[in-house]
Every structure is written in C-alpha cells, then in structure tokens.
Short mmCIF file of C-alpha atoms and ligand atoms in Angstrom, two decimals:
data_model
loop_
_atom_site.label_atom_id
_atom_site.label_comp_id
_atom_site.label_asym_id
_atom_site.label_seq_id
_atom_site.Cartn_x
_atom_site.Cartn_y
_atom_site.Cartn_z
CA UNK A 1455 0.00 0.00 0.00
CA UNK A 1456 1.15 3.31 -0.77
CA UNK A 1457 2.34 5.60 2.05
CA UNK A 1458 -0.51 7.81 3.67
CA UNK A 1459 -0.22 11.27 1.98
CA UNK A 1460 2.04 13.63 4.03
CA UNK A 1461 0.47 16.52 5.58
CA UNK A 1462 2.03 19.71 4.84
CA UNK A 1463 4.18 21.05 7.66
CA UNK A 1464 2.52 24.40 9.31
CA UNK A 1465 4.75 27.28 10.50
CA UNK A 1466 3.97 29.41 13.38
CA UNK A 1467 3.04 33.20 12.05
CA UNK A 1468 4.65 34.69 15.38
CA UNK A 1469 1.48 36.79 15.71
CA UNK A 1470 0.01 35.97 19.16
CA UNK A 1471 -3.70 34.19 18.18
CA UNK A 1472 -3.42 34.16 14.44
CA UNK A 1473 -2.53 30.40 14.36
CA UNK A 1474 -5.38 29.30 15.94
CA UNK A 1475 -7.39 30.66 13.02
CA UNK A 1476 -5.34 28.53 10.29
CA UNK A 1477 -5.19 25.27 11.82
CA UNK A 1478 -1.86 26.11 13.73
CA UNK A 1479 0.04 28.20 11.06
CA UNK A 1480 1.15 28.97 7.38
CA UNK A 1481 1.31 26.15 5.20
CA UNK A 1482 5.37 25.53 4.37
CA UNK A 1483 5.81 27.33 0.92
CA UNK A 1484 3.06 28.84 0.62
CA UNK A 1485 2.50 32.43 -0.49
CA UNK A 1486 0.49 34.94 1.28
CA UNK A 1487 -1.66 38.23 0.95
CA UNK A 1488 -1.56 40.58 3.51
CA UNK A 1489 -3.99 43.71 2.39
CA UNK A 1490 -4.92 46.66 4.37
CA UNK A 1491 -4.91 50.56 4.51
CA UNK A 1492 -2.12 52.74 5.31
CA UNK A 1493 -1.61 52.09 9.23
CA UNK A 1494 -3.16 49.15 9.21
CA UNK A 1495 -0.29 46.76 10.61
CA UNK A 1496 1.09 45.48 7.51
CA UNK A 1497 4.55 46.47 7.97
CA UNK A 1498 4.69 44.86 11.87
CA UNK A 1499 2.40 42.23 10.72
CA UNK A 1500 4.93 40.91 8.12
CA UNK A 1501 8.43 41.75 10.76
CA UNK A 1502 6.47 39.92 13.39
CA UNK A 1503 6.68 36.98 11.21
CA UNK A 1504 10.40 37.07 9.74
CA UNK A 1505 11.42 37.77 13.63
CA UNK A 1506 9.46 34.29 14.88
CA UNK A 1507 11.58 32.43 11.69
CA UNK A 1508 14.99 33.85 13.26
CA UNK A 1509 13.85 33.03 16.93
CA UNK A 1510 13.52 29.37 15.65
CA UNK A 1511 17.04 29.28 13.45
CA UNK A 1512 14.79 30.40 10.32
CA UNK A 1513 16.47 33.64 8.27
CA UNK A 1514 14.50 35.51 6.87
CA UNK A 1515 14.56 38.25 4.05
CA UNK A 1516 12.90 41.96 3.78
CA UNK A 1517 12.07 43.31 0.42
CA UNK A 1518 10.53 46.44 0.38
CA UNK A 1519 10.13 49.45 -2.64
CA UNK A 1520 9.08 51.74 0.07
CA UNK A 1521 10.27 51.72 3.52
CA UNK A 1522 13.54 53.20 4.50
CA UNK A 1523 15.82 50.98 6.43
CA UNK A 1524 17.08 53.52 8.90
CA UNK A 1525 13.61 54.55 9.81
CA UNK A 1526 12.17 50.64 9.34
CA UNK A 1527 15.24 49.60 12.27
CA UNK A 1528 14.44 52.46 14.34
CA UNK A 1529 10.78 52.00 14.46
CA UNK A 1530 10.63 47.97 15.21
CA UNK A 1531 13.46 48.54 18.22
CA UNK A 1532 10.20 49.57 19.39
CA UNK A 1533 8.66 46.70 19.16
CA UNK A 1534 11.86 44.91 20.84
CA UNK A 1535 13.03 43.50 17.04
CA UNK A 1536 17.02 44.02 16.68
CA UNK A 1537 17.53 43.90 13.00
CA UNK A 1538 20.30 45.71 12.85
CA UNK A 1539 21.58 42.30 15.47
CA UNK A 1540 20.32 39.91 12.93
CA UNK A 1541 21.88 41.34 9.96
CA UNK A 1542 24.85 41.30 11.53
CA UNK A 1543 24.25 37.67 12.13
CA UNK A 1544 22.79 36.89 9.13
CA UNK A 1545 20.08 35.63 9.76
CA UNK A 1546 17.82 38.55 8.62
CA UNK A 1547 18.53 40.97 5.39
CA UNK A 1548 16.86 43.78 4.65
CA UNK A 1549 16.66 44.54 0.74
CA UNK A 1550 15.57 47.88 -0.71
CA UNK A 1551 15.01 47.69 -4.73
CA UNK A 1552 13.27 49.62 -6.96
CA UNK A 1553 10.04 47.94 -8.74
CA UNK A 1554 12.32 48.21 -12.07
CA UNK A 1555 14.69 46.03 -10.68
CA UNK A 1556 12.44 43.63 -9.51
CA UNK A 1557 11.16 43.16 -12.52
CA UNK A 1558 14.70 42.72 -14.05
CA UNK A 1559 14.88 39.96 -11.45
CA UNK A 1560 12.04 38.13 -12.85
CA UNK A 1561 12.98 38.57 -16.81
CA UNK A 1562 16.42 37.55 -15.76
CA UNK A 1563 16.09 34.85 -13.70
CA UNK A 1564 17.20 35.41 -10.12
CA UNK A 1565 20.37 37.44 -10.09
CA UNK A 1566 21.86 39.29 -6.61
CA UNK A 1567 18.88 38.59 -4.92
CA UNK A 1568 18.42 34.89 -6.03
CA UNK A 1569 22.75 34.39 -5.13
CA UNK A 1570 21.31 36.03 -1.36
CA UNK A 1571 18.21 34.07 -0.85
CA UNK A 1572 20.37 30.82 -1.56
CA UNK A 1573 23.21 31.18 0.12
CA UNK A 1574 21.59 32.20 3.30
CA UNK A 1575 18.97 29.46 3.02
CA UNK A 1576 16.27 31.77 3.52
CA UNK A 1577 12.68 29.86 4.79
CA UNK A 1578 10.47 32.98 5.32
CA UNK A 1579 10.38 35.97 2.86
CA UNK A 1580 8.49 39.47 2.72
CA UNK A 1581 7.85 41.59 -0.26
CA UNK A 1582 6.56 44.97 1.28
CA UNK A 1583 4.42 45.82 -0.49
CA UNK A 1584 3.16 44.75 -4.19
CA UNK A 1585 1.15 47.76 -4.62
CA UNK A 1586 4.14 49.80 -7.08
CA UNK A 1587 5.50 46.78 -8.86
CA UNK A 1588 1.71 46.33 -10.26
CA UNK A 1589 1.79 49.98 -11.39
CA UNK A 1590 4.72 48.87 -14.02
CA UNK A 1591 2.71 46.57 -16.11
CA UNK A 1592 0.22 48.03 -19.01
CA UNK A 1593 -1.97 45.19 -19.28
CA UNK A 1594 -3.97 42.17 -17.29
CA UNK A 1595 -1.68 39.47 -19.18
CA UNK A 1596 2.00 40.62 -18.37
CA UNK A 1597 0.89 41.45 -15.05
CA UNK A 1598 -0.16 37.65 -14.42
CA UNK A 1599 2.87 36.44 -15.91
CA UNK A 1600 4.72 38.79 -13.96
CA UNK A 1601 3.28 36.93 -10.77
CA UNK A 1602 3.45 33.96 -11.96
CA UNK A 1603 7.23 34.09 -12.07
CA UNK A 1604 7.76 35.28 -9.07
CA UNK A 1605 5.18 33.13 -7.38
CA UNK A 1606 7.62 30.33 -9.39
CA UNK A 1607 11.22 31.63 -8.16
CA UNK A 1608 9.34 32.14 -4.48
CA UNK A 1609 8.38 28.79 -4.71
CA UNK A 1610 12.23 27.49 -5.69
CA UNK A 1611 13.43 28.82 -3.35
CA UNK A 1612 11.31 26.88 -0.80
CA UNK A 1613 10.31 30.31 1.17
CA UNK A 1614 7.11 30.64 2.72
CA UNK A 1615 6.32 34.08 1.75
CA UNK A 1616 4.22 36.91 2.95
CA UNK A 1617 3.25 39.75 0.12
CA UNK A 1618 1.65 43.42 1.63
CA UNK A 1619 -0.75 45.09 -0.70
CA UNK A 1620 -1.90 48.30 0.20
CA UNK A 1621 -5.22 48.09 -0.82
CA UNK A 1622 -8.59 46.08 0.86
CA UNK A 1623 -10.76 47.68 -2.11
CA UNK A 1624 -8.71 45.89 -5.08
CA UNK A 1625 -10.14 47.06 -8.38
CA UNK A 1626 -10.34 44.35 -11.01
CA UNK A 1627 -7.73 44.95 -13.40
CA UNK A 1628 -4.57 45.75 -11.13
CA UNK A 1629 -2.11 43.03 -10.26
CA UNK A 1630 -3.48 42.30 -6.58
CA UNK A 1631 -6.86 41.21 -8.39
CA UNK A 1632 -4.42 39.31 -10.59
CA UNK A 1633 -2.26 37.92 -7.42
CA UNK A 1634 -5.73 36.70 -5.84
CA UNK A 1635 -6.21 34.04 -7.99
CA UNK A 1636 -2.80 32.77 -7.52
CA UNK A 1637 -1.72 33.06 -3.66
CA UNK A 1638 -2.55 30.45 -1.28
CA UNK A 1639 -3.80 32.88 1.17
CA UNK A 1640 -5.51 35.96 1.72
CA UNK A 1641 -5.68 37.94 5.10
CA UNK A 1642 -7.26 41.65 5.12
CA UNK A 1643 -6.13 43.84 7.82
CA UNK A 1644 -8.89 46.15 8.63
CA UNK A 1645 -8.17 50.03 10.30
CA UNK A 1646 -11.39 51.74 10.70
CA UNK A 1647 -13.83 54.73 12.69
CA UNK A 1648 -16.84 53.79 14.40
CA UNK A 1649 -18.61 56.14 16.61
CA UNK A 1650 -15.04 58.09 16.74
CA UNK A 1651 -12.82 55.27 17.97
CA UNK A 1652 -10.61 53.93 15.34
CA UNK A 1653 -10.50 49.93 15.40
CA UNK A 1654 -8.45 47.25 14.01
CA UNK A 1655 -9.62 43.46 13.06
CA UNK A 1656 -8.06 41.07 10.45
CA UNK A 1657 -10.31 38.53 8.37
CA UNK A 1658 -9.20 35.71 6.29
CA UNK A 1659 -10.17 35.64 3.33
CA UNK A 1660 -8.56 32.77 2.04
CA UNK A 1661 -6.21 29.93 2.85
CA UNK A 1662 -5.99 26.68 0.57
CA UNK A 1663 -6.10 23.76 2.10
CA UNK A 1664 -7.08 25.13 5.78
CA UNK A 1665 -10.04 25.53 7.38
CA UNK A 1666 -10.25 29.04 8.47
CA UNK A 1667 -12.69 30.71 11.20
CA UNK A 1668 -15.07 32.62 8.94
CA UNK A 1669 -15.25 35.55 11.00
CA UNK A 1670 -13.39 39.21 11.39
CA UNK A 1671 -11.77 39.06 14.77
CA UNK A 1672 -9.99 41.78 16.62
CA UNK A 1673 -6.47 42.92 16.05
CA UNK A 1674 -4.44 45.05 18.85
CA UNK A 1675 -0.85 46.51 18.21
CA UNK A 1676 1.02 47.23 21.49
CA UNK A 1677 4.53 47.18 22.38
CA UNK A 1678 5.11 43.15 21.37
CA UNK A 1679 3.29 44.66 17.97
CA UNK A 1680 -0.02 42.44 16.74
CA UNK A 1681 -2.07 40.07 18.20
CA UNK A 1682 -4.99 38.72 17.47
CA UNK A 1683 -7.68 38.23 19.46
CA UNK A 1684 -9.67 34.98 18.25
CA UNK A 1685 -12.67 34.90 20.44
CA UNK A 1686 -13.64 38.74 19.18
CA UNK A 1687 -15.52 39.51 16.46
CA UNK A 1688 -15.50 42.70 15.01
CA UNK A 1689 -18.43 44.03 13.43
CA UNK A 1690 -16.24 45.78 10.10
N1 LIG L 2408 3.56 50.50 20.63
C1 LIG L 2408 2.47 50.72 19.90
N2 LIG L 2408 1.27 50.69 20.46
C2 LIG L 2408 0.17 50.89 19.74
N3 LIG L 2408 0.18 51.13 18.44
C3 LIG L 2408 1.34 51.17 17.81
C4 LIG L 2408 2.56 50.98 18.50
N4 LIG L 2408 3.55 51.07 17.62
C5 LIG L 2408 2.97 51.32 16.44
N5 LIG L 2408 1.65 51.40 16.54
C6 LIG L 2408 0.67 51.66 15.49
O1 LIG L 2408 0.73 50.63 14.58
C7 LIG L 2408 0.73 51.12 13.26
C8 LIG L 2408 1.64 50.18 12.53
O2 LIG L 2408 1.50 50.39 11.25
P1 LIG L 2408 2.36 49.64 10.14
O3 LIG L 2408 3.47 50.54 9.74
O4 LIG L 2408 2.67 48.27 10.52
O5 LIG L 2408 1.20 49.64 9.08
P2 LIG L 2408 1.25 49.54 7.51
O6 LIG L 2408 -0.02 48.90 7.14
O7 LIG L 2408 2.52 48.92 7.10
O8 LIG L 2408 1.23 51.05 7.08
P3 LIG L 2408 1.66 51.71 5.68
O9 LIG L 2408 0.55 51.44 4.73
O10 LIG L 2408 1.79 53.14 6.03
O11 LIG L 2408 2.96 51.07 5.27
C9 LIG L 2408 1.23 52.53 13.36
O12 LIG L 2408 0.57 53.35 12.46
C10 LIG L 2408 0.88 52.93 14.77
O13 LIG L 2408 -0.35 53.60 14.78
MG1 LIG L 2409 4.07 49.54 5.83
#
C-alpha cells in the first residue's frame, strides 16, 4: 500500500492568536496576501513573522520598494526587534530595490537577490508591499505572468512568503486582483472609525487547504506589535 499522503508542515506566524485561526500556522511554501490601509499593521504584521523564523534558526529576508531601512530599524526597536543584530548575524537581510529592478529579477532569472536568498537558506520571505510593482505593467496578461514568475522563483526557493498590498478595495484589473487568484492565502487587515474610535480586526479571506474561522476578529498593536484576538468579532 502506498504511504498515507504527508500533511504539509505548518509554520507558526509569530502573531500571538493568528494560528489558531489557520489550523496552527502557514502552510510551508506557501505564499500569502496581507492587504490593508495605510496604518493598518502590515509592515509589523509581516516583521512579526520574519522575527518568529529567526527566533527558531529560520532567516529571513525583507524586500521592500518603500520603507527606509534607517527609519524601518528604528521604528521595530520599538517593538523589541534588533535587526540591525540579525543582519549582523545573518540571519535577517533587509533589501531595498526599486520595482524596475524587480522586474529585471524576474525577466532575468534570479540574479543578486536569487545568489542572497540561496546562500543564506532563507525559509520565510516578505515583499513589502506589491502595490508599485503592479503599477509597471500596461496590461492584465503581463501582469499575471509577472506573478506567476515570481510566485515560481518564491516557490524554488522553498520560502514561505508573505506579500503586503496596500489596498482592501482591489479594483479588477490591477495586479493584486491578478495575485488573488494565484496566492494560497488571503488575510485583510482592517483600520477603521466607528462612533469616533478607530479599530483594528483582520479577516481571512482565504487559505488553501485550511479551514479558516469565517469571522473578522480583533487585532491590537502594542509594544510586542499584533495580536490577534480569536474569540472577538469585530463588526467591520
Ligand atoms: N507600541 C504601539 N502601540 C500601539 N500602536 C502602535 C505601537 N507602535 C505602532 N503602533 C501603530 O501601529 C501602526 C503600525 O503600522 P504599520 O506601519 O505596521 O502599518 P502599515 O499597514 O505597514 O502602514 P503603511 O501602509 O503606512 O505602510 C502605526 O501606524 C501605529 O499607529
Ligand atoms: Mg508599511
């Protein structure tokens, strides 16, 4: 008889109550949409997860088109996250490139970034955010090919990945409509008013394969930055 099938392997997110809302954690390899507004937690959202890969011998990789490094360190020593100590370790890397040469990336095939990734045996990768390398493509198609190769090289090089889109409205012909179809999992971060007191939840959208709560629950940032409070629903 042929072995049982295996059951993917689930990694812990690192955000306090998340897991328990995906069956215990990400899916090894798979690749992940993190939407939400401007303050909504994206940025923490997607640290707090490369910092749980390093606590448990993970590294991890940053790539961002926006943030600035200096001002990224500063504000997650807030939070207690060293990443200044983990480059230096190497176990974290923190990679600023333009949505050009990402896309030179993809046509070529890897290059600096592909040597890095390798060589450091990187498990859990962030692209923060999306949002400007859709703005380079004209039309529907090259966008979906576009994330369809790097959906590919993510996938070679074994990373579970998390991708920030700065958008919960996605229009239908930009590349995070395009992305939706393809990712494994979606997870909207909510940051709204209601009766003058701004509130934050998360909902899952998606996740393949996992049986998700189907509810909006409530999301807190403090000084150990998010957690999730599973037993909350948020009326959004
Ligand atoms: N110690 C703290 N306690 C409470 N809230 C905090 C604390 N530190 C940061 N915050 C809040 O958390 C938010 C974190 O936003 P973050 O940068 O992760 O969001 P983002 O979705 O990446 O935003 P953007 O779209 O601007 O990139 C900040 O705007 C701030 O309001
Ligand atoms: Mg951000």
């Amino acid at each position: 008889m042929p072995p049982p099938p295996q059951r993917l392997e689930r990694i812990p997110s690192g955000i306090v109550g998340f897991d328990d809302l995906i069956e215990g954690g990400f899916k090894r390899g798979s690749i992940n949409l993190l939407a939400g507004s401007a303050g909504s937690g994206k940025t923490t959202f997607s640290i707090q997860f490369l910092m749980e890969g390093v606590k448990r011998g993970e590294a991890a990789v940053y790539i961002t088109f926006e943030e600035k490094r200096e001002k990224l360190f500063d504000d997650m020593l807030e939070f207690g996250w060293d990443l200044q100590k983990y480059e230096d370790m190497g176990v974290f890397k923190f990679m600023e490139y333009s949505p050009e040469q990402i896309k030179r990336v993809l046509v070529e095939g890897g290059g600096t970034i592909d040597a890095i990734i390798t060589q450091m045996q990187v498990k859990r990768l962030v692209i923060d955010s999306i949002t400007s390398f859709a703005l380079l493509f004209q039309d529907q198609l090259s966008q979906k090919e576009s994330a369809l190769a790097l959906f590919e090289l993510i996938n070679n090089w074994g990373c579970t990945a998390l991708l920030t889109s700065q958008a919960t409205q996605i229009s239908p012909d930009d590349l995070t409509s395009q992305l939706e179809f393809e990712v494994d999992g979606i997870i909207l971060l909510y940051h709204f008013k209601k009766q003058g007191i701004r509130q934050r939840a998360l909902e899952i959208l998606k996740m393949r394969g996992t049986k998700t709560a189907e509810k909006t629950v409530k999301l807190t940032i403090d000084e150990q930055g998010v957690r999730i409070d599973p037993k909350t629903i948020v009326m959004v």
